[in-house]
PDB file of C-alpha atoms in Angstrom:
ATOM      1  CA  UNK A   1     -12.610  -9.707  22.533  1.00 46.00           C
ATOM      2  CA  UNK A   2     -10.526 -13.039  22.142  1.00 46.00           C
ATOM      3  CA  UNK A   3      -6.723 -12.767  22.344  1.00 47.00           C
ATOM      4  CA  UNK A   4      -4.867 -15.333  19.896  1.00 48.00           C
ATOM      5  CA  UNK A   5      -1.920 -16.705  21.227  1.00 45.00           C
ATOM      6  CA  UNK A   6       0.926 -17.265  18.806  1.00 40.00           C
ATOM      7  CA  UNK A   7       3.715 -19.995  19.564  1.00 30.00           C
ATOM      8  CA  UNK A   8       7.100 -19.689  18.402  1.00 27.00           C
ATOM      9  CA  UNK A   9       8.453 -22.583  16.279  1.00 21.00           C
ATOM     10  CA  UNK A  10      11.993 -22.331  17.447  1.00 23.00           C
ATOM     11  CA  UNK A  11      13.916 -19.502  19.451  1.00 26.00           C
ATOM     12  CA  UNK A  12      16.378 -18.991  16.870  1.00 27.00           C
ATOM     13  CA  UNK A  13      13.662 -18.511  14.029  1.00 32.00           C
ATOM     14  CA  UNK A  14      11.422 -16.710  16.189  1.00 37.00           C
ATOM     15  CA  UNK A  15       8.163 -17.273  14.231  1.00 36.00           C
ATOM     16  CA  UNK A  16       7.320 -18.513  10.776  1.00 34.00           C
ATOM     17  CA  UNK A  17       6.361 -15.441   8.493  1.00 35.00           C
ATOM     18  CA  UNK A  18       2.998 -16.720   7.350  1.00 33.00           C
ATOM     19  CA  UNK A  19      -0.042 -18.224   8.553  1.00 34.00           C
ATOM     20  CA  UNK A  20      -3.790 -19.072   8.376  1.00 32.00           C
ATOM     21  CA  UNK A  21      -5.829 -15.885   8.875  1.00 35.00           C
ATOM     22  CA  UNK A  22      -6.746 -16.659  12.635  1.00 36.00           C
ATOM     23  CA  UNK A  23      -3.226 -17.102  13.504  1.00 38.00           C
ATOM     24  CA  UNK A  24      -1.283 -14.343  12.371  1.00 44.00           C
ATOM     25  CA  UNK A  25       2.451 -14.820  12.864  1.00 46.00           C
ATOM     26  CA  UNK A  26       5.537 -13.066  12.246  1.00 48.00           C
ATOM     27  CA  UNK A  27       7.587 -12.686   8.901  1.00 55.00           C
ATOM     28  CA  UNK A  28      11.061 -13.613   9.857  1.00 51.00           C
ATOM     29  CA  UNK A  29      13.361 -10.661   8.953  1.00 52.00           C
ATOM     30  CA  UNK A  30      16.238 -11.085   6.759  1.00 50.00           C
ATOM     31  CA  UNK A  31      19.551 -10.306   7.436  1.00 45.00           C
ATOM     32  CA  UNK A  32      22.901 -10.968   5.781  1.00 43.00           C
ATOM     33  CA  UNK A  33      25.573 -13.113   7.113  1.00 38.00           C
ATOM     34  CA  UNK A  34      29.148 -12.052   7.644  1.00 38.00           C
ATOM     35  CA  UNK A  35      30.218 -14.154   5.058  1.00 35.00           C
ATOM     36  CA  UNK A  36      28.063 -12.363   2.510  1.00 37.00           C
ATOM     37  CA  UNK A  37      25.227 -15.122   2.324  1.00 44.00           C
ATOM     38  CA  UNK A  38      21.745 -14.536   3.177  1.00 54.00           C
ATOM     39  CA  UNK A  39      20.344 -15.143   6.788  1.00 53.00           C
ATOM     40  CA  UNK A  40      19.177 -18.651   6.953  1.00 55.00           C
ATOM     41  CA  UNK A  41      19.308 -19.064   3.133  1.00 62.00           C
ATOM     42  CA  UNK A  42      16.696 -16.608   2.686  1.00 71.00           C
ATOM     43  CA  UNK A  43      16.801 -14.392  -0.295  1.00 66.00           C
ATOM     44  CA  UNK A  44      16.102 -14.386  -3.900  1.00 65.00           C
ATOM     45  CA  UNK A  45      15.046 -17.533  -6.011  1.00 66.00           C
ATOM     46  CA  UNK A  46      18.087 -18.701  -8.137  1.00 68.00           C
ATOM     47  CA  UNK A  47      16.954 -16.562 -11.175  1.00 71.00           C
ATOM     48  CA  UNK A  48      15.119 -13.442  -9.692  1.00 73.00           C
ATOM     49  CA  UNK A  49      13.202 -11.150 -12.145  1.00 80.00           C
ATOM     50  CA  UNK A  50      15.600  -8.528 -13.853  1.00 81.00           C
ATOM     51  CA  UNK A  51      13.134  -5.878 -13.905  1.00 85.00           C
ATOM     52  CA  UNK A  52      12.471  -5.377 -10.283  1.00 89.00           C
ATOM     53  CA  UNK A  53      13.022  -1.684 -10.408  1.00 88.00           C
ATOM     54  CA  UNK A  54      10.082  -1.507 -12.823  1.00 88.00           C
ATOM     55  CA  UNK A  55       7.842  -3.121 -10.577  1.00 90.00           C
ATOM     56  CA  UNK A  56       5.131  -0.480  -9.627  1.00 87.00           C
ATOM     57  CA  UNK A  57       4.266   0.656  -6.213  1.00 87.00           C
ATOM     58  CA  UNK A  58       1.039  -0.651  -4.496  1.00 88.00           C
ATOM     59  CA  UNK A  59      -2.027   1.574  -5.566  1.00 82.00           C
ATOM     60  CA  UNK A  60      -4.067   2.545  -2.384  1.00 84.00           C
ATOM     61  CA  UNK A  61      -7.776   1.654  -2.737  1.00 82.00           C
ATOM     62  CA  UNK A  62     -10.581   1.227  -0.517  1.00 81.00           C
ATOM     63  CA  UNK A  63     -10.706  -2.135   0.662  1.00 88.00           C
ATOM     64  CA  UNK A  64     -12.604  -3.995   3.591  1.00 90.00           C
ATOM     65  CA  UNK A  65     -10.763  -4.854   6.542  1.00 93.00           C
ATOM     66  CA  UNK A  66     -10.067  -8.570   7.295  1.00 93.00           C
ATOM     67  CA  UNK A  67     -12.611 -10.144   9.421  1.00 90.00           C
ATOM     68  CA  UNK A  68     -10.184 -11.937  11.577  1.00 92.00           C
ATOM     69  CA  UNK A  69      -6.647 -10.614  11.207  1.00 94.00           C
ATOM     70  CA  UNK A  70      -7.180  -7.601  12.967  1.00 96.00           C
ATOM     71  CA  UNK A  71      -7.966  -9.266  16.275  1.00 96.00           C
ATOM     72  CA  UNK A  72      -5.799  -8.686  19.294  1.00 96.00           C
ATOM     73  CA  UNK A  73      -3.078 -11.552  19.582  1.00 96.00           C
ATOM     74  CA  UNK A  74       0.143 -12.502  21.340  1.00 94.00           C
ATOM     75  CA  UNK A  75       3.477 -13.187  19.906  1.00 93.00           C
ATOM     76  CA  UNK A  76       6.651 -14.347  21.820  1.00 89.00           C
ATOM     77  CA  UNK A  77       4.800 -13.313  25.048  1.00 91.00           C
ATOM     78  CA  UNK A  78       3.995  -9.878  24.022  1.00 93.00           C
ATOM     79  CA  UNK A  79       0.354  -8.720  23.222  1.00 95.00           C
ATOM     80  CA  UNK A  80      -0.481  -6.644  20.330  1.00 96.00           C
ATOM     81  CA  UNK A  81      -3.586  -4.880  19.639  1.00 96.00           C
ATOM     82  CA  UNK A  82      -3.975  -4.013  15.905  1.00 97.00           C
ATOM     83  CA  UNK A  83      -5.886  -1.041  14.817  1.00 95.00           C
ATOM     84  CA  UNK A  84      -9.290  -1.647  13.658  1.00 92.00           C
ATOM     85  CA  UNK A  85      -9.747   1.505  11.644  1.00 89.00           C
ATOM     86  CA  UNK A  86      -7.520   3.425   9.092  1.00 84.00           C
ATOM     87  CA  UNK A  87      -6.058   6.340  10.906  1.00 85.00           C
ATOM     88  CA  UNK A  88      -3.193   8.604  10.551  1.00 86.00           C
ATOM     89  CA  UNK A  89      -0.104   6.674  11.445  1.00 92.00           C
ATOM     90  CA  UNK A  90       3.603   7.712  11.451  1.00 91.00           C
ATOM     91  CA  UNK A  91       6.751   6.179  13.135  1.00 96.00           C
ATOM     92  CA  UNK A  92      10.395   5.804  12.692  1.00 96.00           C
ATOM     93  CA  UNK A  93      12.222   2.892  13.365  1.00 97.00           C
ATOM     94  CA  UNK A  94      14.266  -0.115  11.477  1.00 97.00           C
ATOM     95  CA  UNK A  95      12.857  -2.012   8.327  1.00 97.00           C
ATOM     96  CA  UNK A  96      13.872  -5.560   7.536  1.00 95.00           C
ATOM     97  CA  UNK A  97      12.658  -7.786   4.622  1.00 94.00           C
ATOM     98  CA  UNK A  98      11.810 -11.475   4.092  1.00 93.00           C
ATOM     99  CA  UNK A  99      12.101 -13.486   0.920  1.00 88.00           C
ATOM    100  CA  UNK A 100      12.259 -16.998  -0.535  1.00 86.00           C
ATOM    101  CA  UNK A 101      11.880 -18.770   2.670  1.00 87.00           C
ATOM    102  CA  UNK A 102       8.152 -17.595   3.100  1.00 89.00           C
ATOM    103  CA  UNK A 103       7.459 -17.148  -0.750  1.00 89.00           C
ATOM    104  CA  UNK A 104       4.411 -18.930  -1.799  1.00 90.00           C
ATOM    105  CA  UNK A 105       3.207 -19.314   2.035  1.00 92.00           C
ATOM    106  CA  UNK A 106      -0.054 -17.623   3.316  1.00 94.00           C
ATOM    107  CA  UNK A 107       0.251 -14.454   5.194  1.00 95.00           C
ATOM    108  CA  UNK A 108      -1.494 -13.493   8.361  1.00 94.00           C
ATOM    109  CA  UNK A 109      -4.265 -12.060   6.022  1.00 94.00           C
ATOM    110  CA  UNK A 110      -4.753 -15.426   4.316  1.00 94.00           C
ATOM    111  CA  UNK A 111      -3.235 -14.258   1.067  1.00 95.00           C
ATOM    112  CA  UNK A 112      -0.364 -15.906  -0.470  1.00 95.00           C
ATOM    113  CA  UNK A 113       3.099 -14.084   0.148  1.00 94.00           C
ATOM    114  CA  UNK A 114       4.825 -13.095  -2.828  1.00 94.00           C
ATOM    115  CA  UNK A 115       8.248 -11.906  -2.451  1.00 93.00           C
ATOM    116  CA  UNK A 116       8.192  -9.813  -5.973  1.00 93.00           C
ATOM    117  CA  UNK A 117       5.041  -7.906  -5.133  1.00 94.00           C
ATOM    118  CA  UNK A 118       4.951  -4.674  -3.182  1.00 96.00           C
ATOM    119  CA  UNK A 119       3.823  -5.820   0.224  1.00 97.00           C
ATOM    120  CA  UNK A 120       4.752  -5.564   3.835  1.00 98.00           C
ATOM    121  CA  UNK A 121       4.293  -7.207   7.343  1.00 97.00           C
ATOM    122  CA  UNK A 122       3.376  -4.628  10.626  1.00 98.00           C
ATOM    123  CA  UNK A 123       2.341  -5.678  13.895  1.00 97.00           C
ATOM    124  CA  UNK A 124      -0.616  -3.436  14.437  1.00 97.00           C
ATOM    125  CA  UNK A 125      -1.534  -1.475  11.156  1.00 97.00           C
ATOM    126  CA  UNK A 126      -5.041  -2.784   9.785  1.00 96.00           C
ATOM    127  CA  UNK A 127      -5.160  -5.686   7.314  1.00 97.00           C
ATOM    128  CA  UNK A 128      -5.039  -4.694   4.626  1.00 96.00           C
ATOM    129  CA  UNK A 129      -3.949  -1.037   4.441  1.00 95.00           C
ATOM    130  CA  UNK A 130      -1.291   1.046   2.840  1.00 93.00           C
ATOM    131  CA  UNK A 131       1.877   2.985   3.676  1.00 93.00           C
ATOM    132  CA  UNK A 132       4.531   4.963   2.359  1.00 91.00           C
ATOM    133  CA  UNK A 133       7.991   3.709   3.857  1.00 95.00           C
ATOM    134  CA  UNK A 134      11.008   6.015   3.299  1.00 93.00           C
ATOM    135  CA  UNK A 135      14.683   5.151   3.637  1.00 95.00           C
ATOM    136  CA  UNK A 136      15.949   7.880   6.034  1.00 95.00           C
ATOM    137  CA  UNK A 137      19.294   7.593   4.609  1.00 95.00           C
ATOM    138  CA  UNK A 138      18.515   7.921   0.979  1.00 93.00           C
ATOM    139  CA  UNK A 139      15.216   9.720   0.860  1.00 91.00           C
ATOM    140  CA  UNK A 140      13.955   6.901  -1.507  1.00 91.00           C
ATOM    141  CA  UNK A 141      10.366   5.902  -0.735  1.00 90.00           C
ATOM    142  CA  UNK A 142       7.856   3.099  -1.789  1.00 92.00           C
ATOM    143  CA  UNK A 143       4.116   2.426  -1.359  1.00 90.00           C
ATOM    144  CA  UNK A 144       3.394  -1.038   0.035  1.00 96.00           C
ATOM    145  CA  UNK A 145       0.229  -2.955   0.879  1.00 96.00           C
ATOM    146  CA  UNK A 146       0.294  -4.509   4.381  1.00 98.00           C
ATOM    147  CA  UNK A 147      -1.251  -7.906   4.145  1.00 97.00           C
ATOM    148  CA  UNK A 148       0.947  -9.755   6.752  1.00 97.00           C
ATOM    149  CA  UNK A 149       2.181  -9.431  10.700  1.00 97.00           C
ATOM    150  CA  UNK A 150       5.510  -8.710  11.874  1.00 94.00           C
ATOM    151  CA  UNK A 151       8.387  -8.259  12.715  1.00 94.00           C
ATOM    152  CA  UNK A 152       8.244  -9.243  16.413  1.00 91.00           C
ATOM    153  CA  UNK A 153      11.732  -7.877  17.146  1.00 87.00           C
ATOM    154  CA  UNK A 154      13.011  -5.078  19.270  1.00 82.00           C
ATOM    155  CA  UNK A 155      13.316  -1.657  17.238  1.00 85.00           C
ATOM    156  CA  UNK A 156      12.128  -3.253  14.039  1.00 94.00           C
ATOM    157  CA  UNK A 157       8.793  -1.671  12.812  1.00 97.00           C
ATOM    158  CA  UNK A 158       8.100  -3.296   9.517  1.00 98.00           C
ATOM    159  CA  UNK A 159       9.249  -6.026   7.302  1.00 96.00           C
ATOM    160  CA  UNK A 160       9.155  -5.295   3.663  1.00 97.00           C
ATOM    161  CA  UNK A 161       8.776  -7.728   0.914  1.00 96.00           C
ATOM    162  CA  UNK A 162      11.925  -8.600  -1.306  1.00 94.00           C
ATOM    163  CA  UNK A 163      11.310  -6.112  -4.197  1.00 94.00           C
ATOM    164  CA  UNK A 164      10.221  -3.334  -1.779  1.00 96.00           C
ATOM    165  CA  UNK A 165      13.706  -3.731   0.182  1.00 95.00           C
ATOM    166  CA  UNK A 166      15.437  -3.775  -3.249  1.00 94.00           C
ATOM    167  CA  UNK A 167      13.795  -0.622  -4.279  1.00 94.00           C
ATOM    168  CA  UNK A 168      14.960   1.108  -1.156  1.00 96.00           C
ATOM    169  CA  UNK A 169      18.351  -0.258  -1.532  1.00 94.00           C
ATOM    170  CA  UNK A 170      19.050  -2.294   1.744  1.00 94.00           C
ATOM    171  CA  UNK A 171      18.907  -6.123   0.806  1.00 91.00           C
ATOM    172  CA  UNK A 172      22.532  -6.641   1.174  1.00 88.00           C
ATOM    173  CA  UNK A 173      22.583  -4.711   4.642  1.00 90.00           C
ATOM    174  CA  UNK A 174      19.579  -6.602   5.680  1.00 91.00           C
ATOM    175  CA  UNK A 175      17.880  -3.688   7.323  1.00 94.00           C
ATOM    176  CA  UNK A 176      17.625   0.165   7.472  1.00 97.00           C
ATOM    177  CA  UNK A 177      16.084   3.004   9.325  1.00 97.00           C
ATOM    178  CA  UNK A 178      12.713   4.059   7.738  1.00 97.00           C
ATOM    179  CA  UNK A 179       9.838   6.481   8.106  1.00 95.00           C
ATOM    180  CA  UNK A 180       6.317   4.654   7.918  1.00 96.00           C
ATOM    181  CA  UNK A 181       3.127   6.684   7.090  1.00 91.00           C
ATOM    182  CA  UNK A 182      -0.284   5.267   6.805  1.00 90.00           C
ATOM    183  CA  UNK A 183      -1.808   6.403   3.484  1.00 86.00           C
ATOM    184  CA  UNK A 184      -5.601   6.963   3.050  1.00 80.00           C
ATOM    185  CA  UNK A 185      -7.040   5.412  -0.206  1.00 78.00           C
ATOM    186  CA  UNK A 186      -9.487   8.600  -0.364  1.00 68.00           C
ATOM    187  CA  UNK A 187      -6.300  10.813  -0.987  1.00 62.00           C
ATOM    188  CA  UNK A 188      -5.153   8.981  -4.030  1.00 64.00           C
ATOM    189  CA  UNK A 189      -6.664   8.505  -7.457  1.00 60.00           C
ATOM    190  CA  UNK A 190      -6.877   5.033  -9.232  1.00 59.00           C
ATOM    191  CA  UNK A 191      -3.678   5.682 -10.600  1.00 63.00           C
ATOM    192  CA  UNK A 192      -2.109   5.772  -7.131  1.00 62.00           C
ATOM    193  CA  UNK A 193      -0.934   9.405  -7.500  1.00 66.00           C
ATOM    194  CA  UNK A 194      -1.633  11.692  -4.735  1.00 68.00           C
ATOM    195  CA  UNK A 195      -4.616  13.997  -5.256  1.00 70.00           C
ATOM    196  CA  UNK A 196      -4.045  17.708  -5.907  1.00 77.00           C
ATOM    197  CA  UNK A 197      -5.808  20.290  -4.116  1.00 79.00           C
ATOM    198  CA  UNK A 198      -8.167  22.854  -5.706  1.00 87.00           C
ATOM    199  CA  UNK A 199     -11.271  23.508  -7.769  1.00 91.00           C
ATOM    200  CA  UNK A 200     -12.431  20.441  -9.937  1.00 91.00           C
ATOM    201  CA  UNK A 201     -15.306  19.567 -11.732  1.00 94.00           C
ATOM    202  CA  UNK A 202     -17.066  16.122 -11.237  1.00 94.00           C
ATOM    203  CA  UNK A 203     -18.680  14.671 -14.253  1.00 95.00           C
ATOM    204  CA  UNK A 204     -19.881  11.379 -12.985  1.00 92.00           C
ATOM    205  CA  UNK A 205     -19.762   8.658 -10.263  1.00 91.00           C
ATOM    206  CA  UNK A 206     -19.906   4.980 -10.855  1.00 89.00           C
ATOM    207  CA  UNK A 207     -19.926   1.880  -8.924  1.00 84.00           C
ATOM    208  CA  UNK A 208     -17.800   0.132 -11.693  1.00 81.00           C
ATOM    209  CA  UNK A 209     -14.396   1.150 -12.742  1.00 77.00           C
ATOM    210  CA  UNK A 210     -14.835   0.382 -16.378  1.00 77.00           C
ATOM    211  CA  UNK A 211     -17.879   2.710 -16.602  1.00 84.00           C
ATOM    212  CA  UNK A 212     -15.823   5.497 -15.049  1.00 85.00           C
ATOM    213  CA  UNK A 213     -12.917   4.900 -17.336  1.00 83.00           C
ATOM    214  CA  UNK A 214     -15.440   5.084 -20.418  1.00 86.00           C
ATOM    215  CA  UNK A 215     -16.576   8.378 -19.473  1.00 91.00           C
ATOM    216  CA  UNK A 216     -12.938   9.730 -18.757  1.00 86.00           C
ATOM    217  CA  UNK A 217     -12.053   8.354 -22.365  1.00 84.00           C
ATOM    218  CA  UNK A 218     -14.964  10.235 -23.779  1.00 90.00           C
ATOM    219  CA  UNK A 219     -14.086  13.539 -22.029  1.00 90.00           C
ATOM    220  CA  UNK A 220     -10.545  13.322 -23.097  1.00 85.00           C
ATOM    221  CA  UNK A 221     -11.383  12.921 -26.416  1.00 86.00           C
ATOM    222  CA  UNK A 222     -14.141  15.330 -26.921  1.00 90.00           C
ATOM    223  CA  UNK A 223     -12.562  18.149 -24.673  1.00 90.00           C
ATOM    224  CA  UNK A 224      -9.130  17.312 -25.917  1.00 86.00           C
ATOM    225  CA  UNK A 225      -7.708  17.295 -22.465  1.00 83.00           C
ATOM    226  CA  UNK A 226      -4.044  17.278 -21.648  1.00 77.00           C
ATOM    227  CA  UNK A 227      -2.598  14.446 -19.662  1.00 64.00           C
ATOM    228  CA  UNK A 228      -2.872  14.914 -16.146  1.00 70.00           C
ATOM    229  CA  UNK A 229      -5.949  17.118 -16.270  1.00 79.00           C
ATOM    230  CA  UNK A 230      -8.435  14.517 -15.548  1.00 80.00           C
ATOM    231  CA  UNK A 231      -8.554  11.480 -13.293  1.00 83.00           C
ATOM    232  CA  UNK A 232     -10.824   8.741 -11.607  1.00 81.00           C
ATOM    233  CA  UNK A 233     -10.980   9.171  -8.091  1.00 83.00           C
ATOM    234  CA  UNK A 234     -12.120   6.318  -5.489  1.00 74.00           C
ATOM    235  CA  UNK A 235     -14.173   7.603  -2.621  1.00 75.00           C
ATOM    236  CA  UNK A 236     -16.767   6.106  -0.643  1.00 72.00           C
ATOM    237  CA  UNK A 237     -16.804   2.964  -3.050  1.00 75.00           C
ATOM    238  CA  UNK A 238     -17.626   5.164  -6.091  1.00 81.00           C
ATOM    239  CA  UNK A 239     -15.246   6.000  -8.903  1.00 82.00           C
ATOM    240  CA  UNK A 240     -15.632   9.470  -9.524  1.00 88.00           C
ATOM    241  CA  UNK A 241     -14.679  11.085 -12.884  1.00 90.00           C
ATOM    242  CA  UNK A 242     -12.904  14.601 -12.255  1.00 90.00           C
ATOM    243  CA  UNK A 243     -11.459  17.300 -14.189  1.00 92.00           C
ATOM    244  CA  UNK A 244      -9.055  19.899 -13.248  1.00 87.00           C
ATOM    245  CA  UNK A 245      -7.591  21.490 -11.103  1.00 89.00           C
ATOM    246  CA  UNK A 246      -8.791  24.934 -12.330  1.00 90.00           C
ATOM    247  CA  UNK A 247      -7.055  28.324 -10.987  1.00 90.00           C
ATOM    248  CA  UNK A 248     -10.564  29.703 -10.258  1.00 91.00           C
ATOM    249  CA  UNK A 249     -14.079  29.192  -9.801  1.00 91.00           C
ATOM    250  CA  UNK A 250     -14.722  31.116 -13.122  1.00 92.00           C
ATOM    251  CA  UNK A 251     -12.155  28.817 -14.908  1.00 91.00           C
ATOM    252  CA  UNK A 252     -14.295  25.918 -13.547  1.00 92.00           C
ATOM    253  CA  UNK A 253     -17.636  27.496 -14.712  1.00 94.00           C
ATOM    254  CA  UNK A 254     -16.349  27.833 -18.297  1.00 93.00           C
ATOM    255  CA  UNK A 255     -15.051  24.217 -18.430  1.00 93.00           C
ATOM    256  CA  UNK A 256     -18.454  23.085 -16.887  1.00 94.00           C
ATOM    257  CA  UNK A 257     -20.296  25.027 -19.768  1.00 94.00           C
ATOM    258  CA  UNK A 258     -17.942  23.108 -22.461  1.00 93.00           C
ATOM    259  CA  UNK A 259     -18.893  19.743 -20.848  1.00 94.00           C
ATOM    260  CA  UNK A 260     -22.532  20.517 -21.370  1.00 93.00           C
ATOM    261  CA  UNK A 261     -22.137  22.007 -24.756  1.00 93.00           C
ATOM    262  CA  UNK A 262     -19.962  19.405 -26.291  1.00 93.00           C
ATOM    263  CA  UNK A 263     -21.331  16.248 -24.292  1.00 92.00           C
ATOM    264  CA  UNK A 264     -24.545  17.442 -22.876  1.00 93.00           C
ATOM    265  CA  UNK A 265     -23.569  16.401 -19.466  1.00 94.00           C
ATOM    266  CA  UNK A 266     -23.970  18.314 -16.102  1.00 93.00           C
ATOM    267  CA  UNK A 267     -20.790  18.587 -13.952  1.00 94.00           C
ATOM    268  CA  UNK A 268     -20.682  19.739 -10.455  1.00 94.00           C
ATOM    269  CA  UNK A 269     -17.711  21.731  -8.806  1.00 93.00           C
ATOM    270  CA  UNK A 270     -15.828  20.173  -5.961  1.00 92.00           C
ATOM    271  CA  UNK A 271     -13.003  21.374  -3.906  1.00 89.00           C
ATOM    272  CA  UNK A 272     -10.216  19.189  -2.562  1.00 82.00           C
ATOM    273  CA  UNK A 273      -8.474  20.887   0.556  1.00 73.00           C
TER     274      UNK A 273
END
């Protein structure tokens, strides 16, 4: 397999944070200067949004891996071999962040970097993929979509977007120790909430999300469902409409009978372990 060589722009900057899909480069970490200013004038725009705390976490969803951005490459003389499948990954180390110096430039995946989105750069996790990043000092956590490469710096394991770093509370410090855990999109519903375990009813499965939502709305109205007792689960590229969880198989069977009686629909029991 061809290995891509990444050339440094300057020894001080290490590597620029964004690039074309065929030449993934590093997001330069932001650290604060002793005077209190941002490193190399990185940081927010003159008038950053006032509601960054309200920016929702990334929602894990099943996406095809990038065709080129997961090939082996070399950065600062060190070879990296990205993962080419989404498998469990957990590590602890230092997180940094990058801001306006790279805002609007292309990431290693070819997407445009948005410092106000919930994204991140990682040296080897698949592009794109999702991870939960937890600050070890505060316990705060965010879910980010990984769409860039970096950081290529000793002991640093991930670079977060400006907003993600803001939500973890380490903008002024420039870095903090974190735990990074990869997320399986199949373990989340389409709202980005972790799936509960137990017995459920699956009432339908659709290739289109809007069709699944229409059925969910219909079920909610006809059965007078409580919030949180139904969801759309994205699995194997299908949007699956599920009700539950139920405390027992008997309770699920009773609900199945109500679905058949009121909507003339057949549901099947499914278990999440």
